[in-house]
Amino acid sequence: MNQAAEKITPQVSSIPQEAFDWYDEYAHGDIDRRTFLSRLGTLGVTGLSLSVIAKSLTPNYALAEQVSFNDPDITASYLEFQTPSGHGTGRGYLVLPKDVSMGNKAPTVLVAHENRGLNPYIKDVARRLAKAGFIALAPDALFPLGGYPGNDDEGRAMQKTLDRTKIEGDFMDAARLLKNHELSNGKVGMVGFCFGGYLTNTLAANLPDVIDAGAPYYGTPAKSNIDQINAPLQLHFAELDKRVNATWPAYEDALKANQVTYTAFTYEKANHGFHNDSTARYQEKNAELAWQRTLDFFKANLSA
C-alpha cells in the first residue's frame, strides 16, 4: 500500500457519496467553495467533523509522489517551447528515462492535467511514465499566466480565464514537439485526466497523424472530427461519475460508427478522480489496475 492509501483510505468508507458528488461540482466550478462547505455541514457524519471531510476530499499533494524527482532511473527538467497554435510559448515538465539516447530512442507520452494547471500529482504521473521507459512531457496550461500557482482554487480560477482553443493549441504543439524530439522513436501517446481526458480525446481527433494512442481518464468527448481519429483509444471511467458517464453513450456510438479501435473500462464503485492519489477519491486497487492497463496499452502501440 502506498503512502497516499495509508493516510487516506481509513476515512473513505465513512464519507457519504453526496460529499463526493458535491466535491465534483465544486472542482468543476459548478458551485463555489462556500456552497461546497455549507453542504458538507449538513451531513452530520458520526465521528467525522466538517473539517476532516473537507480535508480528505481536497488534494494533499504531499501524498502525491510515487516516483521521486531524484530517482536515479529518470532525469526531470523544465522545457520551454514554441506554440504557434496556442499562446505562443509553452512550458512543460519533461522527464526522460535513464537509458534513453540517440542510439536508444524511446516512445513518448504527452500528459494532460486537470482544470487547474500542472500540479504535483500530474508531475508524478510524468515521472511514473519515465520510470516505465517513456519520454514524458506534461505541459502547464497556466504558463501564460505564470504557471500553476501552488493551490487548486487559484489554479482553477486562472484556467477558466484562458481561451480553451489556445490551450488545445499549446498541447497540440507539445505533441508535435514529442513527435519530432531527437530522442523520440516517432511514436506519441497521450494520457489525460478530467479536462486532460477531454484534451486527449480532442488531440486524437484533431491530430490523427501525430497521436498514436490515447488513454483518456474520465474525459468528455472531442467536440468535432471524431471521424478523423486514427489512434486506438483506451478509455477509463468511474462508475459513480454521473457527469462524464452521461456523455459516453453518444461518444461510443460515434466511435463505432467511425470504426475507431477502442476499449472502455468502468471501475466499480469509483468516483471521478479515482486515479489521483492525493484525495479521498483515490482507490488504490482500481488506480493501479487502470495504470497497468495504460502502460501495457502504450507499450503495445508505441513501439517503433
JSON list of C-alpha atoms in Angstrom, two decimals, residues 96-206:
[
{"chain": "A", "resi": 96, "resn": "LEU", "atom": "CA", "xyz": [13.49, 11.19, -19.57]},
{"chain": "A", "resi": 97, "resn": "PRO", "atom": "CA", "xyz": [14.25, 7.53, -18.82]},
{"chain": "A", "resi": 98, "resn": "LYS", "atom": "CA", "xyz": [17.82, 6.94, -17.69]},
{"chain": "A", "resi": 99, "resn": "ASP", "atom": "CA", "xyz": [18.82, 4.81, -20.68]},
{"chain": "A", "resi": 100, "resn": "VAL", "atom": "CA", "xyz": [17.38, 6.96, -23.48]},
{"chain": "A", "resi": 101, "resn": "SER", "atom": "CA", "xyz": [19.97, 8.18, -26.00]},
{"chain": "A", "resi": 102, "resn": "MET", "atom": "CA", "xyz": [20.44, 8.87, -29.69]},
{"chain": "A", "resi": 103, "resn": "GLY", "atom": "CA", "xyz": [21.25, 5.20, -30.11]},
{"chain": "A", "resi": 104, "resn": "ASN", "atom": "CA", "xyz": [18.41, 4.03, -27.88]},
{"chain": "A", "resi": 105, "resn": "LYS", "atom": "CA", "xyz": [15.36, 6.16, -28.62]},
{"chain": "A", "resi": 106, "resn": "ALA", "atom": "CA", "xyz": [12.14, 5.83, -26.67]},
{"chain": "A", "resi": 107, "resn": "PRO", "atom": "CA", "xyz": [8.39, 6.21, -27.22]},
{"chain": "A", "resi": 108, "resn": "THR", "atom": "CA", "xyz": [6.85, 9.41, -25.90]},
{"chain": "A", "resi": 109, "resn": "VAL", "atom": "CA", "xyz": [3.73, 10.27, -23.92]},
{"chain": "A", "resi": 110, "resn": "LEU", "atom": "CA", "xyz": [2.05, 13.65, -23.56]},
{"chain": "A", "resi": 111, "resn": "VAL", "atom": "CA", "xyz": [0.46, 14.09, -20.11]},
{"chain": "A", "resi": 112, "resn": "ALA", "atom": "CA", "xyz": [-2.55, 16.41, -19.77]},
{"chain": "A", "resi": 113, "resn": "HIS", "atom": "CA", "xyz": [-3.56, 17.84, -16.41]},
{"chain": "A", "resi": 114, "resn": "GLU", "atom": "CA", "xyz": [-6.99, 18.59, -14.98]},
{"chain": "A", "resi": 115, "resn": "ASN", "atom": "CA", "xyz": [-8.67, 22.01, -14.96]},
{"chain": "A", "resi": 116, "resn": "ARG", "atom": "CA", "xyz": [-6.21, 23.64, -12.57]},
{"chain": "A", "resi": 117, "resn": "GLY", "atom": "CA", "xyz": [-2.73, 23.53, -14.07]},
{"chain": "A", "resi": 118, "resn": "LEU", "atom": "CA", "xyz": [0.36, 21.39, -13.68]},
{"chain": "A", "resi": 119, "resn": "ASN", "atom": "CA", "xyz": [0.07, 20.25, -10.07]},
{"chain": "A", "resi": 120, "resn": "PRO", "atom": "CA", "xyz": [2.40, 17.83, -8.23]},
{"chain": "A", "resi": 121, "resn": "TYR", "atom": "CA", "xyz": [0.19, 14.80, -8.95]},
{"chain": "A", "resi": 122, "resn": "ILE", "atom": "CA", "xyz": [0.46, 15.29, -12.71]},
{"chain": "A", "resi": 123, "resn": "LYS", "atom": "CA", "xyz": [4.21, 15.78, -12.49]},
{"chain": "A", "resi": 124, "resn": "ASP", "atom": "CA", "xyz": [4.40, 12.49, -10.60]},
{"chain": "A", "resi": 125, "resn": "VAL", "atom": "CA", "xyz": [2.42, 10.80, -13.38]},
{"chain": "A", "resi": 126, "resn": "ALA", "atom": "CA", "xyz": [5.07, 12.02, -15.83]},
{"chain": "A", "resi": 127, "resn": "ARG", "atom": "CA", "xyz": [7.80, 10.56, -13.63]},
{"chain": "A", "resi": 128, "resn": "ARG", "atom": "CA", "xyz": [5.94, 7.23, -13.43]},
{"chain": "A", "resi": 129, "resn": "LEU", "atom": "CA", "xyz": [5.87, 7.09, -17.22]},
{"chain": "A", "resi": 130, "resn": "ALA", "atom": "CA", "xyz": [9.59, 7.81, -17.49]},
{"chain": "A", "resi": 131, "resn": "LYS", "atom": "CA", "xyz": [10.28, 5.16, -14.87]},
{"chain": "A", "resi": 132, "resn": "ALA", "atom": "CA", "xyz": [8.42, 2.76, -17.17]},
{"chain": "A", "resi": 133, "resn": "GLY", "atom": "CA", "xyz": [10.60, 3.72, -20.15]},
{"chain": "A", "resi": 134, "resn": "PHE", "atom": "CA", "xyz": [8.69, 6.53, -21.85]},
{"chain": "A", "resi": 135, "resn": "ILE", "atom": "CA", "xyz": [9.75, 10.10, -22.54]},
{"chain": "A", "resi": 136, "resn": "ALA", "atom": "CA", "xyz": [7.02, 12.10, -20.81]},
{"chain": "A", "resi": 137, "resn": "LEU", "atom": "CA", "xyz": [6.07, 15.75, -21.27]},
{"chain": "A", "resi": 138, "resn": "ALA", "atom": "CA", "xyz": [3.46, 17.42, -19.06]},
{"chain": "A", "resi": 139, "resn": "PRO", "atom": "CA", "xyz": [2.70, 20.97, -20.25]},
{"chain": "A", "resi": 140, "resn": "ASP", "atom": "CA", "xyz": [1.26, 23.60, -17.94]},
{"chain": "A", "resi": 141, "resn": "ALA", "atom": "CA", "xyz": [-1.75, 25.36, -19.48]},
{"chain": "A", "resi": 142, "resn": "LEU", "atom": "CA", "xyz": [-1.27, 28.13, -16.91]},
{"chain": "A", "resi": 143, "resn": "PHE", "atom": "CA", "xyz": [2.20, 29.10, -18.15]},
{"chain": "A", "resi": 144, "resn": "PRO", "atom": "CA", "xyz": [0.87, 32.22, -19.94]},
{"chain": "A", "resi": 145, "resn": "LEU", "atom": "CA", "xyz": [-0.34, 33.40, -16.51]},
{"chain": "A", "resi": 146, "resn": "GLY", "atom": "CA", "xyz": [2.83, 32.49, -14.63]},
{"chain": "A", "resi": 147, "resn": "GLY", "atom": "CA", "xyz": [2.20, 28.78, -14.15]},
{"chain": "A", "resi": 148, "resn": "TYR", "atom": "CA", "xyz": [0.44, 26.63, -11.57]},
{"chain": "A", "resi": 149, "resn": "PRO", "atom": "CA", "xyz": [0.09, 28.90, -8.51]},
{"chain": "A", "resi": 150, "resn": "GLY", "atom": "CA", "xyz": [0.50, 26.26, -5.80]},
{"chain": "A", "resi": 151, "resn": "ASN", "atom": "CA", "xyz": [-3.15, 25.76, -4.90]},
{"chain": "A", "resi": 152, "resn": "ASP", "atom": "CA", "xyz": [-6.05, 24.34, -6.85]},
{"chain": "A", "resi": 153, "resn": "ASP", "atom": "CA", "xyz": [-8.65, 27.03, -6.17]},
{"chain": "A", "resi": 154, "resn": "GLU", "atom": "CA", "xyz": [-6.47, 29.73, -7.67]},
{"chain": "A", "resi": 155, "resn": "GLY", "atom": "CA", "xyz": [-5.32, 27.44, -10.46]},
{"chain": "A", "resi": 156, "resn": "ARG", "atom": "CA", "xyz": [-8.89, 26.58, -11.40]},
{"chain": "A", "resi": 157, "resn": "ALA", "atom": "CA", "xyz": [-9.86, 30.26, -11.46]},
{"chain": "A", "resi": 158, "resn": "MET", "atom": "CA", "xyz": [-6.83, 31.08, -13.62]},
{"chain": "A", "resi": 159, "resn": "GLN", "atom": "CA", "xyz": [-7.51, 28.32, -16.14]},
{"chain": "A", "resi": 160, "resn": "LYS", "atom": "CA", "xyz": [-11.12, 29.50, -16.58]},
{"chain": "A", "resi": 161, "resn": "THR", "atom": "CA", "xyz": [-9.82, 32.85, -17.86]},
{"chain": "A", "resi": 162, "resn": "LEU", "atom": "CA", "xyz": [-7.84, 31.26, -20.69]},
{"chain": "A", "resi": 163, "resn": "ASP", "atom": "CA", "xyz": [-9.13, 30.63, -24.20]},
{"chain": "A", "resi": 164, "resn": "ARG", "atom": "CA", "xyz": [-9.74, 26.88, -24.40]},
{"chain": "A", "resi": 165, "resn": "THR", "atom": "CA", "xyz": [-8.84, 26.73, -28.09]},
{"chain": "A", "resi": 166, "resn": "LYS", "atom": "CA", "xyz": [-5.44, 28.25, -27.27]},
{"chain": "A", "resi": 167, "resn": "ILE", "atom": "CA", "xyz": [-4.90, 25.69, -24.51]},
{"chain": "A", "resi": 168, "resn": "GLU", "atom": "CA", "xyz": [-5.71, 22.98, -27.05]},
{"chain": "A", "resi": 169, "resn": "GLY", "atom": "CA", "xyz": [-3.22, 24.60, -29.43]},
{"chain": "A", "resi": 170, "resn": "ASP", "atom": "CA", "xyz": [-0.50, 24.60, -26.76]},
{"chain": "A", "resi": 171, "resn": "PHE", "atom": "CA", "xyz": [-0.97, 20.89, -26.23]},
{"chain": "A", "resi": 172, "resn": "MET", "atom": "CA", "xyz": [-1.12, 20.19, -29.96]},
{"chain": "A", "resi": 173, "resn": "ASP", "atom": "CA", "xyz": [2.25, 21.88, -30.43]},
{"chain": "A", "resi": 174, "resn": "ALA", "atom": "CA", "xyz": [3.62, 19.93, -27.45]},
{"chain": "A", "resi": 175, "resn": "ALA", "atom": "CA", "xyz": [2.52, 16.70, -29.16]},
{"chain": "A", "resi": 176, "resn": "ARG", "atom": "CA", "xyz": [4.26, 17.77, -32.36]},
{"chain": "A", "resi": 177, "resn": "LEU", "atom": "CA", "xyz": [7.39, 18.52, -30.35]},
{"chain": "A", "resi": 178, "resn": "LEU", "atom": "CA", "xyz": [7.39, 15.00, -28.95]},
{"chain": "A", "resi": 179, "resn": "LYS", "atom": "CA", "xyz": [6.84, 13.50, -32.40]},
{"chain": "A", "resi": 180, "resn": "ASN", "atom": "CA", "xyz": [9.99, 15.23, -33.61]},
{"chain": "A", "resi": 181, "resn": "HIS", "atom": "CA", "xyz": [12.09, 15.12, -30.44]},
{"chain": "A", "resi": 182, "resn": "GLU", "atom": "CA", "xyz": [15.62, 13.94, -31.15]},
{"chain": "A", "resi": 183, "resn": "LEU", "atom": "CA", "xyz": [15.30, 11.12, -28.61]},
{"chain": "A", "resi": 184, "resn": "SER", "atom": "CA", "xyz": [11.81, 10.05, -29.73]},
{"chain": "A", "resi": 185, "resn": "ASN", "atom": "CA", "xyz": [11.15, 6.90, -31.71]},
{"chain": "A", "resi": 186, "resn": "GLY", "atom": "CA", "xyz": [8.48, 8.90, -33.55]},
{"chain": "A", "resi": 187, "resn": "LYS", "atom": "CA", "xyz": [5.51, 7.49, -31.62]},
{"chain": "A", "resi": 188, "resn": "VAL", "atom": "CA", "xyz": [3.33, 9.68, -29.41]},
{"chain": "A", "resi": 189, "resn": "GLY", "atom": "CA", "xyz": [0.83, 8.50, -26.82]},
{"chain": "A", "resi": 190, "resn": "MET", "atom": "CA", "xyz": [-1.32, 10.74, -24.69]},
{"chain": "A", "resi": 191, "resn": "VAL", "atom": "CA", "xyz": [-2.89, 10.32, -21.27]},
{"chain": "A", "resi": 192, "resn": "GLY", "atom": "CA", "xyz": [-5.06, 12.88, -19.52]},
{"chain": "A", "resi": 193, "resn": "PHE", "atom": "CA", "xyz": [-7.29, 13.23, -16.51]},
{"chain": "A", "resi": 194, "resn": "CYS", "atom": "CA", "xyz": [-10.65, 15.06, -16.36]},
{"chain": "A", "resi": 195, "resn": "PHE", "atom": "CA", "xyz": [-10.05, 18.16, -18.54]},
{"chain": "A", "resi": 196, "resn": "GLY", "atom": "CA", "xyz": [-6.90, 16.35, -19.65]},
{"chain": "A", "resi": 197, "resn": "GLY", "atom": "CA", "xyz": [-9.10, 13.43, -20.69]},
{"chain": "A", "resi": 198, "resn": "TYR", "atom": "CA", "xyz": [-11.06, 15.83, -22.86]},
{"chain": "A", "resi": 199, "resn": "LEU", "atom": "CA", "xyz": [-7.77, 17.09, -24.31]},
{"chain": "A", "resi": 200, "resn": "THR", "atom": "CA", "xyz": [-6.71, 13.51, -25.06]},
{"chain": "A", "resi": 201, "resn": "ASN", "atom": "CA", "xyz": [-9.92, 12.87, -26.97]},
{"chain": "A", "resi": 202, "resn": "THR", "atom": "CA", "xyz": [-9.56, 16.22, -28.73]},
{"chain": "A", "resi": 203, "resn": "LEU", "atom": "CA", "xyz": [-5.96, 15.73, -29.86]},
{"chain": "A", "resi": 204, "resn": "ALA", "atom": "CA", "xyz": [-6.74, 12.22, -31.08]},
{"chain": "A", "resi": 205, "resn": "ALA", "atom": "CA", "xyz": [-9.48, 13.74, -33.25]},
{"chain": "A", "resi": 206, "resn": "ASN", "atom": "CA", "xyz": [-7.53, 16.77, -34.46]}
]
